[in-house]
Structure formats: structure tokens, C-alpha cells
Coordinates of C-alpha atoms and ligand atoms in Angstrom, one line a residue:
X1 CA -66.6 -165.8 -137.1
X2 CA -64.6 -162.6 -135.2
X3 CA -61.0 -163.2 -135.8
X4 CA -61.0 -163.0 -131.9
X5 CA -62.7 -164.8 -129.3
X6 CA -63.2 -162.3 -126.2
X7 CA -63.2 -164.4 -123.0
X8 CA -65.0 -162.4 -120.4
X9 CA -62.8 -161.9 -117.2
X10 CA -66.3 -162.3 -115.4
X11 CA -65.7 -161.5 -111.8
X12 CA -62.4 -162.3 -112.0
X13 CA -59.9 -159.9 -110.0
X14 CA -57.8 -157.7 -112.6
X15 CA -55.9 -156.4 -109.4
X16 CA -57.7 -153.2 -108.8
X17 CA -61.4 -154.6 -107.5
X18 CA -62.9 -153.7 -110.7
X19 CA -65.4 -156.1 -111.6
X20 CA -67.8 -156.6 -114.8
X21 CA -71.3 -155.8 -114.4
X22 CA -73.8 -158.6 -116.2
X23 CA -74.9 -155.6 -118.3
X24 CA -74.2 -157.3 -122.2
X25 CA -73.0 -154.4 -123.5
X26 CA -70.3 -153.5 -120.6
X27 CA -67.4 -151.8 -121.6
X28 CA -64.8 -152.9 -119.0
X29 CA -61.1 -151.4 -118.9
X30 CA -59.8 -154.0 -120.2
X31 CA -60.4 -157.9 -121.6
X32 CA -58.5 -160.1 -122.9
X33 CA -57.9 -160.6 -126.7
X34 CA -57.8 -165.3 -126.8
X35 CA -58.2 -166.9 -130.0
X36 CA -59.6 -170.0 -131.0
X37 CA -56.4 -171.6 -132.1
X38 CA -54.7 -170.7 -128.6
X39 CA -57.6 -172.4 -126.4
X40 CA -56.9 -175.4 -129.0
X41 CA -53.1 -175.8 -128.3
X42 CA -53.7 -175.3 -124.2
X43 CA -56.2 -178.2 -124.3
X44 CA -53.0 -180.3 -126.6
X45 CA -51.4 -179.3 -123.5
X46 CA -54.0 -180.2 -121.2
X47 CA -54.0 -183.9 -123.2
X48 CA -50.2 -184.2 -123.7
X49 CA -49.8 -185.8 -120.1
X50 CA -46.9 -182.8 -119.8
X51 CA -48.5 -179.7 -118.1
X52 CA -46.0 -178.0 -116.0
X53 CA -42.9 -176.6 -117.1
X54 CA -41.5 -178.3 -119.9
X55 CA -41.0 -178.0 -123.8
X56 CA -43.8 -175.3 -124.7
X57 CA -42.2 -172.4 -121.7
X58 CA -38.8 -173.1 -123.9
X59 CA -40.4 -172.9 -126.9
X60 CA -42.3 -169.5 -125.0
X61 CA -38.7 -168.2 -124.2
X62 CA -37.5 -169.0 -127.3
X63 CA -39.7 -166.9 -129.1
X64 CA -39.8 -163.3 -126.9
X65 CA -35.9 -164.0 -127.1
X66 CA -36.5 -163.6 -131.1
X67 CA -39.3 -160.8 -130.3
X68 CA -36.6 -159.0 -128.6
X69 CA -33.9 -159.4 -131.5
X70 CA -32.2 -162.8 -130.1
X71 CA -29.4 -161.0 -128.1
X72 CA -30.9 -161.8 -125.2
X73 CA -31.3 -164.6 -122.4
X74 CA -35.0 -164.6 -121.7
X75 CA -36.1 -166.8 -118.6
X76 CA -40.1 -167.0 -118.2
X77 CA -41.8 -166.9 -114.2
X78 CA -45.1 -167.7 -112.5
X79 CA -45.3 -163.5 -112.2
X80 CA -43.7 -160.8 -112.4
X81 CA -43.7 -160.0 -108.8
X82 CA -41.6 -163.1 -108.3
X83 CA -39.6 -162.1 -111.1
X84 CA -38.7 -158.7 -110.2
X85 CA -38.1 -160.2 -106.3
X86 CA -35.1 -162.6 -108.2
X87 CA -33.8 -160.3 -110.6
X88 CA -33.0 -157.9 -107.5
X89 CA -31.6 -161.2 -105.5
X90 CA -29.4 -161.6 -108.8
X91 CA -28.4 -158.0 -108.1
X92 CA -27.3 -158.8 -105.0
X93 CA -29.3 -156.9 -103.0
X94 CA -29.0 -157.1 -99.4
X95 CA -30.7 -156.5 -96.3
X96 CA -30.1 -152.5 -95.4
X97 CA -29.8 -151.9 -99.2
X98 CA -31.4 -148.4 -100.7
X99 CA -33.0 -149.1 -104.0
X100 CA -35.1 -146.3 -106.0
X101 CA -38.6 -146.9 -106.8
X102 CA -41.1 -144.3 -107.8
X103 CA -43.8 -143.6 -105.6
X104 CA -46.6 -144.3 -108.5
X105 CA -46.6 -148.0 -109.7
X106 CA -48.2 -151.1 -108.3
X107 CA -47.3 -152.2 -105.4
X108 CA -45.4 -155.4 -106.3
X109 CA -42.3 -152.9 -107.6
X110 CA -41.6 -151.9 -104.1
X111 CA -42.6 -154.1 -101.9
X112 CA -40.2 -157.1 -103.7
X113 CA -37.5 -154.5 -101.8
X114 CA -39.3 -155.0 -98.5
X115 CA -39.4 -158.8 -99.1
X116 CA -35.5 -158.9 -99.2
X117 CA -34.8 -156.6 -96.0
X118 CA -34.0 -153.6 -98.2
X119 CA -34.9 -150.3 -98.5
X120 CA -37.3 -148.3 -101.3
X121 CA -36.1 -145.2 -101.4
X122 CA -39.4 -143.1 -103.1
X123 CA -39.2 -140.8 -105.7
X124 CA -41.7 -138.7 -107.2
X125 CA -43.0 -139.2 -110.6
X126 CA -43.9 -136.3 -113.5
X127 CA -47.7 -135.7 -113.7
X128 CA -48.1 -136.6 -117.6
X129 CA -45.3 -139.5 -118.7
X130 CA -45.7 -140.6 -114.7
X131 CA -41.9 -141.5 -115.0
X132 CA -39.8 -141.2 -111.7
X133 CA -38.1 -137.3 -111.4
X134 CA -34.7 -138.1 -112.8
X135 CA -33.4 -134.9 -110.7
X136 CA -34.8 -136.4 -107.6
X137 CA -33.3 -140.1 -108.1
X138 CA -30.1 -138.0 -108.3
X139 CA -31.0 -136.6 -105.5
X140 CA -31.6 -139.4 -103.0
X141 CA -28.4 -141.6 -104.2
X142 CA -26.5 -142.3 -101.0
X143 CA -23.3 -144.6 -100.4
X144 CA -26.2 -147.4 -99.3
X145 CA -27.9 -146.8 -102.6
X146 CA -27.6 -150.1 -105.0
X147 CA -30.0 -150.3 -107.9
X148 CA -32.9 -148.1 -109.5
X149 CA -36.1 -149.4 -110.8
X150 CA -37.9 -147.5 -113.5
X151 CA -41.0 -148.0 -113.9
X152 CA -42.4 -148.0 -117.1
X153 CA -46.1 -146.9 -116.7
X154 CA -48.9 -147.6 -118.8
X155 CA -46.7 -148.9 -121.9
X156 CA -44.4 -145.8 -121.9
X157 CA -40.8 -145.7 -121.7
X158 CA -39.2 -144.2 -119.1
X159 CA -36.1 -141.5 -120.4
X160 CA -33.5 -144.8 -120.1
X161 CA -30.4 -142.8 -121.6
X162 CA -31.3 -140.3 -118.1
X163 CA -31.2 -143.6 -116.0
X164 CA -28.4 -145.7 -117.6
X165 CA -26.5 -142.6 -117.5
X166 CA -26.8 -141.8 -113.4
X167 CA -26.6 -145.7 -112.9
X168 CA -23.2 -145.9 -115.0
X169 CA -22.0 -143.1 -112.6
X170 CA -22.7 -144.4 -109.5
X171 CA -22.3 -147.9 -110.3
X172 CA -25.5 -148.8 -109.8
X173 CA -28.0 -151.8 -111.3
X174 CA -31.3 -151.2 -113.3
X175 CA -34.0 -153.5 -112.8
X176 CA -36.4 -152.2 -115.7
X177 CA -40.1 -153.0 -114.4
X178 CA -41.3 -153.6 -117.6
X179 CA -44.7 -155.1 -116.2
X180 CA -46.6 -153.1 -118.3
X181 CA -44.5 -152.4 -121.8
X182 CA -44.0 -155.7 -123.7
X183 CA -43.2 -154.3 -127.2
X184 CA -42.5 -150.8 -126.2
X185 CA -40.1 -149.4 -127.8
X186 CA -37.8 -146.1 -126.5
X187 CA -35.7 -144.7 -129.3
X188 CA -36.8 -147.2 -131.6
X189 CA -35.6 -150.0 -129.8
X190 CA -37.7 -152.6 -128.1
X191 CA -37.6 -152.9 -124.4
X192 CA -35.9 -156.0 -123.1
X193 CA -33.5 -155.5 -126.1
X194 CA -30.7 -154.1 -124.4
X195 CA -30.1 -152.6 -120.8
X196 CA -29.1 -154.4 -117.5
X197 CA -32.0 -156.5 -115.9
X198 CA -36.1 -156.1 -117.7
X199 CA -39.0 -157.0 -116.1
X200 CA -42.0 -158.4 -117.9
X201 CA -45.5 -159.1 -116.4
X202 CA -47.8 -161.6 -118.0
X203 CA -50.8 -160.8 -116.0
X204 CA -54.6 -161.2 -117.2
X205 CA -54.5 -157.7 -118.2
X206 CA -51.5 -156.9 -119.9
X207 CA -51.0 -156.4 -123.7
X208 CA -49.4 -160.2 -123.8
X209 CA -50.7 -162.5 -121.3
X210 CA -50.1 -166.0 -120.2
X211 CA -53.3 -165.7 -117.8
X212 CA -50.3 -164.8 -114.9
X213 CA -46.7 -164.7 -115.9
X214 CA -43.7 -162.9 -115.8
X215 CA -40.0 -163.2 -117.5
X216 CA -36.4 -161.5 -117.3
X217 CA -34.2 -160.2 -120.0
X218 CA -30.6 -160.2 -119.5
X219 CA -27.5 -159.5 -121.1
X220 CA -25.2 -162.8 -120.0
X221 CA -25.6 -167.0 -119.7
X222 CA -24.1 -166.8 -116.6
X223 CA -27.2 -164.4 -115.3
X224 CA -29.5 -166.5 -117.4
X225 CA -28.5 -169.8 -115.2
X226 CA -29.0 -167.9 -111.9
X227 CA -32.3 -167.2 -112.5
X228 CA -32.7 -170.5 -113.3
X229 CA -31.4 -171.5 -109.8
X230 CA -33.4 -169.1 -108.7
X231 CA -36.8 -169.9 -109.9
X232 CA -36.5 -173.3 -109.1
X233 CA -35.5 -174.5 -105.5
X234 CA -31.6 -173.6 -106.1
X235 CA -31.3 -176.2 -108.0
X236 CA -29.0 -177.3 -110.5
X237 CA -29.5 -180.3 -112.5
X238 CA -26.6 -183.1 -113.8
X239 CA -26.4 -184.9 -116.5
X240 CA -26.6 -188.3 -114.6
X241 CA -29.7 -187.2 -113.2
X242 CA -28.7 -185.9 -109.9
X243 CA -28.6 -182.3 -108.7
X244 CA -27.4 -180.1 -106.3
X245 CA -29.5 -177.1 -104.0
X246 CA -26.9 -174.1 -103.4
X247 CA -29.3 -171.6 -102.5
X248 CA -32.8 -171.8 -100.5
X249 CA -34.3 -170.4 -103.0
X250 CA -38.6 -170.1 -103.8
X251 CA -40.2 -171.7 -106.4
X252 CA -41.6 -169.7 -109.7
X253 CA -41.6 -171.6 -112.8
X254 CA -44.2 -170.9 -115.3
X255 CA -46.3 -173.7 -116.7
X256 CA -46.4 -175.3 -120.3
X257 CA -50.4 -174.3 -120.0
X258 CA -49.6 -170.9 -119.5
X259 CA -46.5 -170.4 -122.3
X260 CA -49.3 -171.9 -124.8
X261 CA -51.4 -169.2 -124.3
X262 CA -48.2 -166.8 -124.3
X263 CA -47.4 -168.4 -127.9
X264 CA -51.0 -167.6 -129.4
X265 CA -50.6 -164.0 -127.7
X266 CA -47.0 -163.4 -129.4
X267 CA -48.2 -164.3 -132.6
X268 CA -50.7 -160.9 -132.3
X269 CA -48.7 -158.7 -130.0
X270 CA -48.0 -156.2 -132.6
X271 CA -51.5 -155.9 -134.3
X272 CA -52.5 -155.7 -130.5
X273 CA -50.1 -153.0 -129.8
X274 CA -51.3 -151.2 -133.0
X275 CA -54.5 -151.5 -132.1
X276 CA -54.2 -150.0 -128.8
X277 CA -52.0 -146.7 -130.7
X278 CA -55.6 -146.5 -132.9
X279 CA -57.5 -146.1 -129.8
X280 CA -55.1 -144.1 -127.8
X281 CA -54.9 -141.7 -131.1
X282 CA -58.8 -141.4 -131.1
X283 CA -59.1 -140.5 -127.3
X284 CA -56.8 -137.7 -128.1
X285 CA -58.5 -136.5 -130.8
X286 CA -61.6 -136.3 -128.4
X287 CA -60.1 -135.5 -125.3
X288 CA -56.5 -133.5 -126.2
X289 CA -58.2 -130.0 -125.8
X290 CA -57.9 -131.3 -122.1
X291 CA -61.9 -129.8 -121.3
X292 CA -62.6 -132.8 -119.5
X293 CA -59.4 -133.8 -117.4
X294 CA -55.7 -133.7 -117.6
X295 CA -54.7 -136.2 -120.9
X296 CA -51.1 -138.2 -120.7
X297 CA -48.0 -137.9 -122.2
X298 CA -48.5 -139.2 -126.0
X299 CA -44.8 -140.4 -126.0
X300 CA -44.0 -141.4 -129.5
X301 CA -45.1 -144.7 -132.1
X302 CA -43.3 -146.8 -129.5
X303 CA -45.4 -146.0 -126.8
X304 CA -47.5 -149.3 -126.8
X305 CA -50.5 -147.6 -124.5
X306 CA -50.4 -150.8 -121.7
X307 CA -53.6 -148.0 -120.6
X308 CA -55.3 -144.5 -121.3
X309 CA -55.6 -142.6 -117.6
X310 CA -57.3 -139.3 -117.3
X311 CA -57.1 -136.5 -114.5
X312 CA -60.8 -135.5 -115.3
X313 CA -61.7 -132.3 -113.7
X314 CA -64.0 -132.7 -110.7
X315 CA -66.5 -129.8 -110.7
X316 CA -69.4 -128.9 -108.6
X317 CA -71.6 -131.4 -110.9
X318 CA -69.2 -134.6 -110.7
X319 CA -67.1 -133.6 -106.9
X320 CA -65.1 -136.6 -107.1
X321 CA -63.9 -139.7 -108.7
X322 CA -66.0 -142.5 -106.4
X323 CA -69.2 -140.5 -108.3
X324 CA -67.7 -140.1 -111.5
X325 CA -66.7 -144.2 -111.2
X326 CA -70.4 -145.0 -110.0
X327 CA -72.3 -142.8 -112.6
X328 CA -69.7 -144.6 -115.8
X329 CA -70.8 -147.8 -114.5
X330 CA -74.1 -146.9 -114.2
X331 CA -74.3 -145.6 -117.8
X332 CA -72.1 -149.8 -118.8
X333 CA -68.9 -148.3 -118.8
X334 CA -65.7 -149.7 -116.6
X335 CA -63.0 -147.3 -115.3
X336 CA -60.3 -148.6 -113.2
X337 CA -57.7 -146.8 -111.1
X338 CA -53.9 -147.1 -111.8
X339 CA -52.8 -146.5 -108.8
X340 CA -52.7 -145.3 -105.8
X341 CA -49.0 -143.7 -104.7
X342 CA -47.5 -146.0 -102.7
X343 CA -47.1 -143.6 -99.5
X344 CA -51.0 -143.6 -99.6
X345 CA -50.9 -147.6 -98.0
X346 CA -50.1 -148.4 -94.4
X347 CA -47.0 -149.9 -95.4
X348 CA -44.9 -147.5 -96.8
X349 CA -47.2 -144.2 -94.4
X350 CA -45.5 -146.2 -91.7
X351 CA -42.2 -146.2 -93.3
X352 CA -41.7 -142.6 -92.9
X353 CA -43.2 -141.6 -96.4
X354 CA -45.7 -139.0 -94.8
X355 CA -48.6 -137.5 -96.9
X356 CA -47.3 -134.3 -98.8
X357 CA -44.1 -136.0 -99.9
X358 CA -45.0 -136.9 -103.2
X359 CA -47.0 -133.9 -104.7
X360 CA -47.9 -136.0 -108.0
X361 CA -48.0 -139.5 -107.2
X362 CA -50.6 -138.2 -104.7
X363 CA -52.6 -136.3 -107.0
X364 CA -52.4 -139.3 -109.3
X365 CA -53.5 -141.1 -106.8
X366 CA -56.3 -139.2 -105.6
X367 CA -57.6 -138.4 -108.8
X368 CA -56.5 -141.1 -112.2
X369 CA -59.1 -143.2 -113.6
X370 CA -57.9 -145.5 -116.3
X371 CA -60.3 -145.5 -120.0
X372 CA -61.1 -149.1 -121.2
X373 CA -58.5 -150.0 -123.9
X374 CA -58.3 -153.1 -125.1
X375 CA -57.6 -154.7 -128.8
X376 CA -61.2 -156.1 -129.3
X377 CA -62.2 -152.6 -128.8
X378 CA -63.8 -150.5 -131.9
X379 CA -63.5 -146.7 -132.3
X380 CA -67.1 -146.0 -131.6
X381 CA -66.3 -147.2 -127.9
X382 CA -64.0 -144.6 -127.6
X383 CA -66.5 -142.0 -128.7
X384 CA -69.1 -143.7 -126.0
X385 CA -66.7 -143.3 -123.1
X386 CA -65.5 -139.8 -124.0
X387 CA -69.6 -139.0 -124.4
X388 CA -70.4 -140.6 -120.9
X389 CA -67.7 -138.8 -119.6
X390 CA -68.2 -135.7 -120.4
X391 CA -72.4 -136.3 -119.6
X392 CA -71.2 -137.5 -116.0
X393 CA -68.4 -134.7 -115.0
X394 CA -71.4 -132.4 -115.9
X395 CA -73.8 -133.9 -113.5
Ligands
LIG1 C1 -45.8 -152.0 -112.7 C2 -46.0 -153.4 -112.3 N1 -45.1 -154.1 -111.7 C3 -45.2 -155.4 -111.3 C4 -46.4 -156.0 -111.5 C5 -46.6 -157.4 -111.0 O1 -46.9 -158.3 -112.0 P1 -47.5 -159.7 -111.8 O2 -49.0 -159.6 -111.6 O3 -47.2 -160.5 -113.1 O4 -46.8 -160.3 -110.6 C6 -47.5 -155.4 -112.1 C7 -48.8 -156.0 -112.3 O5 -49.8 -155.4 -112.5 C8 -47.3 -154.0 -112.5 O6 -48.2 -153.3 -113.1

């Protein structure tokens, strides 16, 4: 018996259109890691007559509040997009607001700004870490500007001592989107364990998932109960059973099906994370003398590798990454593509971000495919995809 069930995501959408082919043998980007033990306490769940929020998301905040170190006030959410949308409510950001945002993340980062009448200010990213430009955040600060969002891409940690530091000045808030780095750690502390406002996503394919799911780390109670309010109708609840609404607020609490699968996926976080070091390590060791494409930052042991993108180099045998995609497929192999920059959608073209703004984020975007890398993974995968690879840049 594997120590590890794989569930196949199927045809299910993991965000970027990348579906798995029927081919057995199909090495996707990514797959989640479920084990037996998990599917067993969600159908307790499923039999307890209690299936939405209730005593198991407590139990599921309880326990990334120890994973963090147990300073913390951790609130779980439905996602993160609605998590990151609150946090910046919390922040009190308002309509006409400036708030910085790289130009390469997902979407969600930025357009949570839109959503509450405010305004992403875009800053470029460096090609390797694909961290926002730290001189160009300084750079774009204005007397609207309220809060930056560092993204922390792929499982690495953005240079926080750089952001706290220009945030302190200016009086600014952080809102960490931490989507994509549960257990990262930057300086040898974990992310979520200190800082203003962090961002977790839950999603199918992120290194913890809750199948989708999201939750906030924060510093204070009184923060703690706001995001309370705010995840559930502005409500606040009395001990004689009534309640009061203070706020319209949206509705994003996370169910006691989905914090059962995030209690079976906290148990293995780490040996996940390690895992996914193992792997990265290997496609370095294959792909570091940078022959076949432009490699990422390594970042250090904290780096907990979320995903492995590549530049490759498109040649006259391989011209561009719609072939390069098609022939990897072709040959059982999955490569997604994380992302485009955000001035390359409609939205934010038509915002003013014109093409030639964002030098890397577009070249990213043009140009990044993302290398399956996933815990259930063994090294000799790695060798397959770097072999592929370089067989289908060639021709
Ligand atoms: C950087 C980043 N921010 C935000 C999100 C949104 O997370 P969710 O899907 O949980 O809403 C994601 C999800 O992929 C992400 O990668």
C-alpha cells in the first residue's frame, strides 16, 4: 500500500486550462498528495450531520496557528481571493486608494484592488526570484499610496526586511499574498509568523490544500474578530443567541469538509515541502548549467518550491512555447504556465499599463512554463522531463 493515495485532478481546472491527458503514465504539473486516513475523517464529516463551518475549521485554525509558532490569530476562508479582498477591507482601503502589486502574479492579487474601487499601482518583478523591484515600489509611492502586496511566487520569499522597511517609512500596510508559500520560511522564520497581514491560499494545487481555501494571519484579536465580521455577513453573534449586522459584508467561511482535508494535509506539510526541495535540487542538478532555458532563483532551505518555472530557450527547432507545450504533452508530460503579467489582460491594457512597461513580467509571461512538481513525484520523473525537454527544444 503507497503511503499516499494520488487522487487524479482528472479534467478538473487547476486555474491555468491545463488538463490531464488519459495517457496512464501522465506526468501533470502538479497532483494532489490525499491520504487514506484524510478521505476517512471527511466522510466522519460527511456522517456527523455538521458539514459547514463548525468545530473541525477551529480545530483547522487551531493547528496552522501552532504551525506558525502560536503568536498568531489565524482565521480560515472559502479562498484566498476572498481573503486577500477582506484583509485589504481590514486595511481600510478605500475607493481612489493606490496599492502596489507586481505585475507577475495571478490575477486574484490585483484585481481584489479593483473589486474595492482602488487602484493597483504595477511594479515590475526581477527575472529569476520574480519578486516585485523594491527600487521601483519606492519609486511609485505617492501621498494616495496605502498598502503594498508582495507577492511571494512559487514558494519563495519575497526580501520582507526591503518591504517592512519602506512600508514602516511611509506608513504603509503589507498584505503578504502568501498564496503560494505555506511553510516558507525567509530568514529562518516561517511566513505567517510575524509581519502585518499574510495571505494563504488553500487551492487544489498548492503545497497544503483544503480542495479551495484560504486563511489570514494577523498580529492582534481585535483584527482577528474583524475578519470574522467580515467573512460572515457582518455579523456578530451574542451570547443570548441574538446578533447584530454592522457591515454589509460577503460571505466566505470555509467548511468543516474542507478543514478535514486541511488537517490530514498539515500533518505532511513538511515531508511535502522536503520533498518538493529533493526535486527542485535535482532539476538543478540537470538543468543549472542553464543550456536549456533560464533556471530560477534557488533562494535558500526555506524556499518551499510552491513550482519549478523555466525560461527554455526557443531556437529554430522548438520557435515557441505553444510547440514546446504541445510536443511535452505529446511525449505524457504536463507543463503549465505561471503567468501571464497582468498588463498582458484586457483589464489592466485598458488601465493604462501599455505593452513595454513591464520588461520582465512580459518576458515571463511570454515565455515561463512551469515543470511538474509535486510530493508523489520520484526523482526519475525529473530526469524524464529534463530528457523530453531537451529532445523537444531540439526539434
Ligand atoms: C499568488 C496568488 N494569489 C492569490 C490566489 C488566489 O487563491 P484562491 O484560489 O485560493 O482564491 C492564488 C491562487 O492561485 C495565487 O497563486
Amino acid at each position: 500500500m503507497p503511503p499516499y493515495v494520488k487522487i487524479s485532478v482528472g479534467r478538473q481546472s487547476l486555474g491555468d486550462g491545463e488538463s490531464e491527458s488519459t495517457m496512464s503514465n501522465y506526468l501533470p504539473f502538479t497532483r494532489p498528495t490525499i491520504d487514506e486516513q484524510t478521505i476517512e475523517s471527511v466522510a466522519e464529516v460527511l456522517r456527523s450531520g455538521w458539514i459547514t463551518t463548525g468545530p473541525k475549521v477551529e480545530q483547522f485554525e487551531q493547528g496552522l496557528c501552532d504551525y506558525l509558532g502560536g503568536e498568531r490569530r489565524v482565521r480560515a476562508f472559502l479562498h484566498a481571493t476572498g481573503a486577500l479582498e477582506e484583509a485589504l477591507v481590514m486595511a481600510g482601503i478605500q475607493p481612489g486608494d493606490e496599492v502596489i502589486v507586481p505585475a507577475m502574479t495571478f490575477a486574484a492579487t490585483a484585481n481584489v484592488v479593483v473589486r474595492l474601487g482602488a487602484k493597483p499601482v504595477l511594479v515590475d518583478v526581477d527575472l529569476k526570484s520574480r519578486s516585485l523591484l523594491l527600487d521601483q515600489t519606492a519609486a511609485v509611492l505617492t501621498s494616495r499610496t496605502r498598502a503594498i502586496m508582495p507577492v511571494h511566487l512559487n514558494g519563495l520569499a519575497v526580501d520582507l526586511d526591503g518591504v517592512y522597511a519602506l512600508a514602516k517609512q511611509h506608513r504603509l500596510r503589507v498584505v503578504e499574498d502568501a498564496a503560494q508559500a505555506i511553510g516558507t520560511l525567509y530568514k529562518g522564520r516561517k511566513l505567517g509568523s510575524f509581519g502585518d497581514i499574510v495571505v494563504f491560499s488553500f487551492h487544489a494545487n498548492k503545497n497544503l490544500t483544503t480542495i479551495e481555501g484560504g486563511a489570514v494571519s494577523v498580529a492582534s484579536a481585535e483584527e482577528a474578530q474583524m475578519l470574522e465580521i467580515l467573512r460572515f455577513h457582518g455579523i456578530t453573534k451574542f451570547a443570548d443567541g441574538t446578533m447584530d449586522v454592522t457591515r454589509a459584508a460577503s460571505k466566505h467561511n470555509m467548511t468543516d469538509v474542507a478543514a478535514a482535508v486541511g488537517l490530514g494535509q498539515l500533518k505532511h506539510l513538511d515531508e511535502f515541502n522536503r520533498k518538493r526541495r529533493q526535486l527542485a535540487h535535482r532539476y538543478f542538478e540537470l538543468l543549472g548549467d542553464e543550456q536549456l532555458g533560464v533556471v530560477p532563483a534557488r533562494g535558500d532551505e526555506g524556499h518551499s518550491w510552491h513550482m519549478f518555472t523555466l525560461l527554455p530557450h526557443y531556437n529554430g527547432g522548438c520557435p515557441d512555447r505553444k510547440t514546446l507545450r504541445e510536443r511535452m504533452h505529446q511525449r505524457g508530460i504536463g507543463l503549465g504556465i505561471h503567468y501571464q503579467a497582468l498588463n498582458q489582460f484586457t483589464l489592466y491594457r485598458n488601465m493604462g499599463y501599455a505593452e513595454g512597461r513591464f520588461p520582465n513580467a512580459e518576458r515571463i509571461g511570454r515565455e515561463t512554463v512551469t515543470l511538474p512538481l509535486f510530493p508523489a513525484m520520484v526523482m526519475s520523473d525529473v530526469e524524464r522531463v529534463c530528457e523530453a525537454l531537451a529532445a523537444c527544444l531540439k526539434n
